[in-house]
Amino acid sequence: MGYQEKKNILIAVTHVVISIGYFGYVAGKYASLSEGADLLTFWAKAIVVMVPVYIVIHLIVIFIFTAVHKYRTGEGFPRFVDERDKLIELKAMRVKYFVVIFGLFASMVSVLMGATITIAFVILIGGMLASGFLAPLTHFILYRLDA
Amino acid sequence: MEKLGIQNIVRKLRFATGEMTQQALADMVGATRQTIASIEKNKYSPSLDLAFRIAQAFEVEISEVFSYEKIKK
């Protein structure tokens, strides 16, 4: 298994672990909300905080992974990405955007059907999380299938 | 109707050129080893630019390396 494949598996696994941890924390906060609290602000804050948390943790994990990979195999970051790498990356990004848009659409439909703000945000966040997991998975599968 | 696609003889040329490794060819043409492997298996059709670079690496015409014909199963 090459660097790219290992990295994508790690990203997918890390994503699941962070998601469970972070949304366990958010669920705990939600449960302790007082009556009449502003739910819109609460969920907006949950999303706004989520983005940098994910980015920072992913960067740290990739940095550690690259260091360990380099130590064990003598290879660091790939020297460059070629046209096939870019094509696979684009396909993975396309999957990611489809899932995010689907989550957004499902969220809006739920509001139209009378769901609460919490349900709408949970669907929206669910779409974002699913996209974050499916993108590296797509990347990994395409690498495997084509190589 | 038979399906047509881009076929190549990169693997054959590689072995005819002193058993060149995939990595060596990849380094010569500025691609990754995985891309060369994928091209050899006809799973990935390279861009025109990369196809020309591969042909140049073997010092042959592009039409000698790549052809558009019935896909071999």
Short mmCIF file of C-alpha atoms in Angstrom, two decimals:
data_model
loop_
_atom_site.label_atom_id
_atom_site.label_comp_id
_atom_site.label_asym_id
_atom_site.label_seq_id
_atom_site.Cartn_x
_atom_site.Cartn_y
_atom_site.Cartn_z
CA MET A 1 0.00 0.00 0.00
CA GLY A 2 1.42 3.35 -1.04
CA TYR A 3 1.58 6.67 0.73
CA GLN A 4 -1.62 8.01 -0.84
CA GLU A 5 -3.66 4.91 0.04
CA LYS A 6 -2.45 4.81 3.64
CA LYS A 7 -3.01 8.55 4.01
CA ASN A 8 -6.60 8.31 2.78
CA ILE A 9 -7.44 5.43 5.08
CA LEU A 10 -5.98 7.42 7.96
CA ILE A 11 -7.94 10.54 7.00
CA ALA A 12 -11.20 8.56 6.83
CA VAL A 13 -10.58 6.87 10.18
CA THR A 14 -9.47 10.14 11.80
CA HIS A 15 -12.58 11.80 10.46
CA VAL A 16 -14.84 9.18 12.05
CA VAL A 17 -12.99 9.40 15.38
CA ILE A 18 -13.10 13.22 15.48
CA SER A 19 -16.76 13.19 14.47
CA ILE A 20 -17.71 10.81 17.26
CA GLY A 21 -15.68 12.79 19.79
CA TYR A 22 -16.79 16.24 18.72
CA PHE A 23 -20.46 15.43 18.29
CA GLY A 24 -20.48 13.50 21.53
CA TYR A 25 -19.32 16.76 23.08
CA VAL A 26 -21.94 18.80 21.17
CA ALA A 27 -24.69 16.35 22.15
CA GLY A 28 -23.66 16.78 25.79
CA LYS A 29 -23.84 20.56 25.44
CA TYR A 30 -27.20 20.28 23.71
CA ALA A 31 -28.61 18.13 26.50
CA SER A 32 -27.62 20.73 29.08
CA LEU A 33 -29.19 23.66 27.20
CA SER A 34 -31.65 25.66 29.21
CA GLU A 35 -35.28 25.99 28.20
CA GLY A 36 -35.75 28.67 25.52
CA ALA A 37 -32.08 28.77 24.50
CA ASP A 38 -31.29 30.06 21.03
CA LEU A 39 -30.94 26.84 19.05
CA LEU A 40 -29.96 28.59 15.84
CA THR A 41 -26.95 30.19 17.54
CA PHE A 42 -26.07 26.93 19.27
CA TRP A 43 -25.95 24.93 16.02
CA ALA A 44 -24.26 27.70 14.07
CA LYS A 45 -21.55 27.80 16.75
CA ALA A 46 -21.24 24.00 16.59
CA ILE A 47 -20.53 24.19 12.84
CA VAL A 48 -18.23 27.22 13.02
CA VAL A 49 -16.11 25.61 15.74
CA MET A 50 -16.17 22.25 13.93
CA VAL A 51 -14.32 23.49 10.84
CA PRO A 52 -11.07 24.70 12.49
CA VAL A 53 -11.12 21.73 14.89
CA TYR A 54 -11.20 19.32 11.94
CA ILE A 55 -8.56 21.21 9.99
CA VAL A 56 -6.11 21.43 12.89
CA ILE A 57 -6.53 17.78 13.92
CA HIS A 58 -6.20 16.60 10.32
CA LEU A 59 -3.03 18.63 9.85
CA ILE A 60 -1.51 17.23 13.02
CA VAL A 61 -2.43 13.66 12.06
CA ILE A 62 -1.02 14.05 8.52
CA PHE A 63 2.16 15.58 9.90
CA ILE A 64 2.66 12.70 12.36
CA PHE A 65 1.75 10.13 9.70
CA THR A 66 4.25 11.57 7.21
CA ALA A 67 6.99 11.62 9.84
CA VAL A 68 6.29 7.99 10.82
CA HIS A 69 6.00 6.93 7.17
CA LYS A 70 9.28 8.62 6.35
CA TYR A 71 10.98 6.99 9.32
CA ARG A 72 9.72 3.51 8.40
CA THR A 73 10.01 3.58 4.61
CA GLY A 74 12.38 6.43 3.88
CA GLU A 75 9.68 8.15 1.78
CA GLY A 76 8.22 11.50 2.77
CA PHE A 77 5.54 13.46 0.97
CA PRO A 78 5.31 12.38 -2.66
CA ARG A 79 7.63 14.62 -4.67
CA PHE A 80 4.76 15.71 -6.85
CA VAL A 81 1.23 14.86 -7.86
CA ASP A 82 0.76 13.95 -11.49
CA GLU A 83 -2.26 14.21 -13.77
CA ARG A 84 -3.82 10.95 -12.59
CA ASP A 85 -3.50 11.98 -8.94
CA LYS A 86 -5.22 15.25 -9.76
CA LEU A 87 -8.00 13.46 -11.64
CA ILE A 88 -8.62 11.11 -8.72
CA GLU A 89 -8.61 14.06 -6.36
CA LEU A 90 -11.18 15.84 -8.52
CA LYS A 91 -13.43 12.78 -8.56
CA ALA A 92 -13.18 12.50 -4.78
CA MET A 93 -14.01 16.21 -4.44
CA ARG A 94 -17.02 15.74 -6.69
CA VAL A 95 -18.32 12.98 -4.43
CA LYS A 96 -17.72 15.24 -1.45
CA TYR A 97 -19.71 18.12 -2.94
CA PHE A 98 -22.56 15.85 -4.03
CA VAL A 99 -22.92 14.52 -0.49
CA VAL A 100 -22.73 18.00 1.07
CA ILE A 101 -25.35 19.33 -1.37
CA PHE A 102 -27.54 16.31 -0.75
CA GLY A 103 -27.26 16.95 3.00
CA LEU A 104 -28.17 20.61 2.51
CA PHE A 105 -31.11 19.70 0.30
CA ALA A 106 -32.36 17.03 2.73
CA SER A 107 -32.01 19.52 5.55
CA MET A 108 -34.12 22.12 3.72
CA VAL A 109 -36.73 19.51 2.83
CA SER A 110 -36.94 18.51 6.48
CA VAL A 111 -37.65 22.14 7.40
CA LEU A 112 -40.38 22.31 4.76
CA MET A 113 -41.88 19.17 6.21
CA GLY A 114 -42.07 20.80 9.61
CA ALA A 115 -38.96 19.40 11.29
CA THR A 116 -37.29 21.39 14.07
CA ILE A 117 -34.12 23.43 13.64
CA THR A 118 -32.20 20.76 15.52
CA ILE A 119 -33.28 18.05 13.08
CA ALA A 120 -32.39 20.27 10.11
CA PHE A 121 -28.93 20.99 11.50
CA VAL A 122 -28.31 17.37 12.42
CA ILE A 123 -29.09 16.38 8.81
CA LEU A 124 -26.88 19.18 7.49
CA ILE A 125 -23.99 18.23 9.75
CA GLY A 126 -24.57 14.56 8.96
CA GLY A 127 -24.11 15.37 5.27
CA MET A 128 -20.92 17.27 6.01
CA LEU A 129 -19.54 14.45 8.10
CA ALA A 130 -20.50 11.81 5.55
CA SER A 131 -18.77 13.83 2.83
CA GLY A 132 -15.62 14.09 4.94
CA PHE A 133 -15.56 10.30 5.25
CA LEU A 134 -16.61 9.44 1.69
CA ALA A 135 -14.09 11.71 -0.04
CA PRO A 136 -10.95 9.93 1.24
CA LEU A 137 -12.73 6.60 0.81
CA THR A 138 -13.44 7.43 -2.86
CA HIS A 139 -9.83 8.54 -3.21
CA PHE A 140 -8.64 5.23 -1.77
CA ILE A 141 -10.98 3.10 -3.91
CA LEU A 142 -10.04 4.90 -7.13
CA TYR A 143 -6.37 4.48 -6.34
CA ARG A 144 -6.91 0.79 -5.68
CA LEU A 145 -9.05 0.19 -8.76
CA ASP A 146 -6.78 2.01 -11.16
CA ALA A 147 -3.38 0.94 -9.91
CA MET B 1 -21.00 -2.46 -31.63
CA GLU B 2 -17.48 -3.17 -30.45
CA LYS B 3 -15.99 -0.82 -27.89
CA LEU B 4 -12.94 1.16 -28.91
CA GLY B 5 -10.34 2.59 -26.59
CA ILE B 6 -6.74 3.67 -26.26
CA GLN B 7 -4.37 0.71 -26.11
CA ASN B 8 -0.62 0.81 -25.61
CA ILE B 9 2.54 -1.25 -25.66
CA VAL B 10 4.35 0.61 -22.88
CA ARG B 11 5.09 -2.59 -20.99
CA LYS B 12 6.56 -4.24 -24.09
CA LEU B 13 8.68 -1.17 -24.84
CA ARG B 14 9.87 -1.00 -21.28
CA PHE B 15 11.17 -4.53 -21.38
CA ALA B 16 12.68 -3.97 -24.80
CA THR B 17 14.56 -1.00 -23.38
CA GLY B 18 16.84 -2.83 -21.01
CA GLU B 19 14.06 -3.99 -18.69
CA MET B 20 13.41 -0.45 -17.59
CA THR B 21 11.44 -0.30 -14.34
CA GLN B 22 8.10 1.47 -14.01
CA GLN B 23 9.72 3.86 -11.56
CA ALA B 24 12.53 4.69 -14.00
CA LEU B 25 10.04 5.45 -16.74
CA ALA B 26 7.90 7.44 -14.32
CA ASP B 27 10.91 9.54 -13.36
CA MET B 28 11.78 10.13 -17.01
CA VAL B 29 8.30 11.34 -17.95
CA GLY B 30 7.38 13.16 -14.74
CA ALA B 31 4.63 10.86 -13.53
CA THR B 32 4.18 8.51 -10.60
CA ARG B 33 4.88 4.80 -10.76
CA GLN B 34 1.20 4.12 -10.09
CA THR B 35 0.24 6.13 -13.16
CA ILE B 36 2.60 4.12 -15.36
CA ALA B 37 1.18 0.89 -13.91
CA SER B 38 -2.32 2.11 -14.61
CA ILE B 39 -1.47 3.09 -18.19
CA GLU B 40 0.11 -0.30 -18.85
CA LYS B 41 -3.07 -2.03 -17.72
CA ASN B 42 -5.08 0.27 -20.01
CA LYS B 43 -7.01 1.49 -17.00
CA TYR B 44 -5.93 5.07 -17.45
CA SER B 45 -5.55 6.98 -20.70
CA PRO B 46 -2.78 9.56 -20.34
CA SER B 47 -3.10 13.14 -21.50
CA LEU B 48 -1.64 13.95 -24.91
CA ASP B 49 1.24 15.68 -23.14
CA LEU B 50 2.15 12.62 -21.08
CA ALA B 51 1.65 10.32 -24.07
CA PHE B 52 4.19 12.36 -26.05
CA ARG B 53 6.64 12.30 -23.15
CA ILE B 54 6.33 8.51 -22.91
CA ALA B 55 6.92 8.16 -26.65
CA GLN B 56 9.94 10.46 -26.38
CA ALA B 57 11.33 8.39 -23.51
CA PHE B 58 11.37 5.37 -25.82
CA GLU B 59 12.51 7.49 -28.78
CA VAL B 60 9.62 6.36 -30.95
CA GLU B 61 6.59 8.02 -32.53
CA ILE B 62 3.51 8.36 -30.37
CA SER B 63 1.53 6.19 -32.80
CA GLU B 64 3.96 3.35 -32.15
CA VAL B 65 3.14 3.41 -28.45
CA PHE B 66 -0.55 4.25 -28.43
CA SER B 67 -3.31 3.14 -30.73
CA TYR B 68 -7.06 3.52 -30.84
CA GLU B 69 -8.55 0.09 -31.32
CA LYS B 70 -10.92 -2.53 -30.02
CA ILE B 71 -10.55 -2.96 -26.28
CA LYS B 72 -8.93 -6.24 -25.32
CA LYS B 73 -10.77 -7.99 -22.50
#
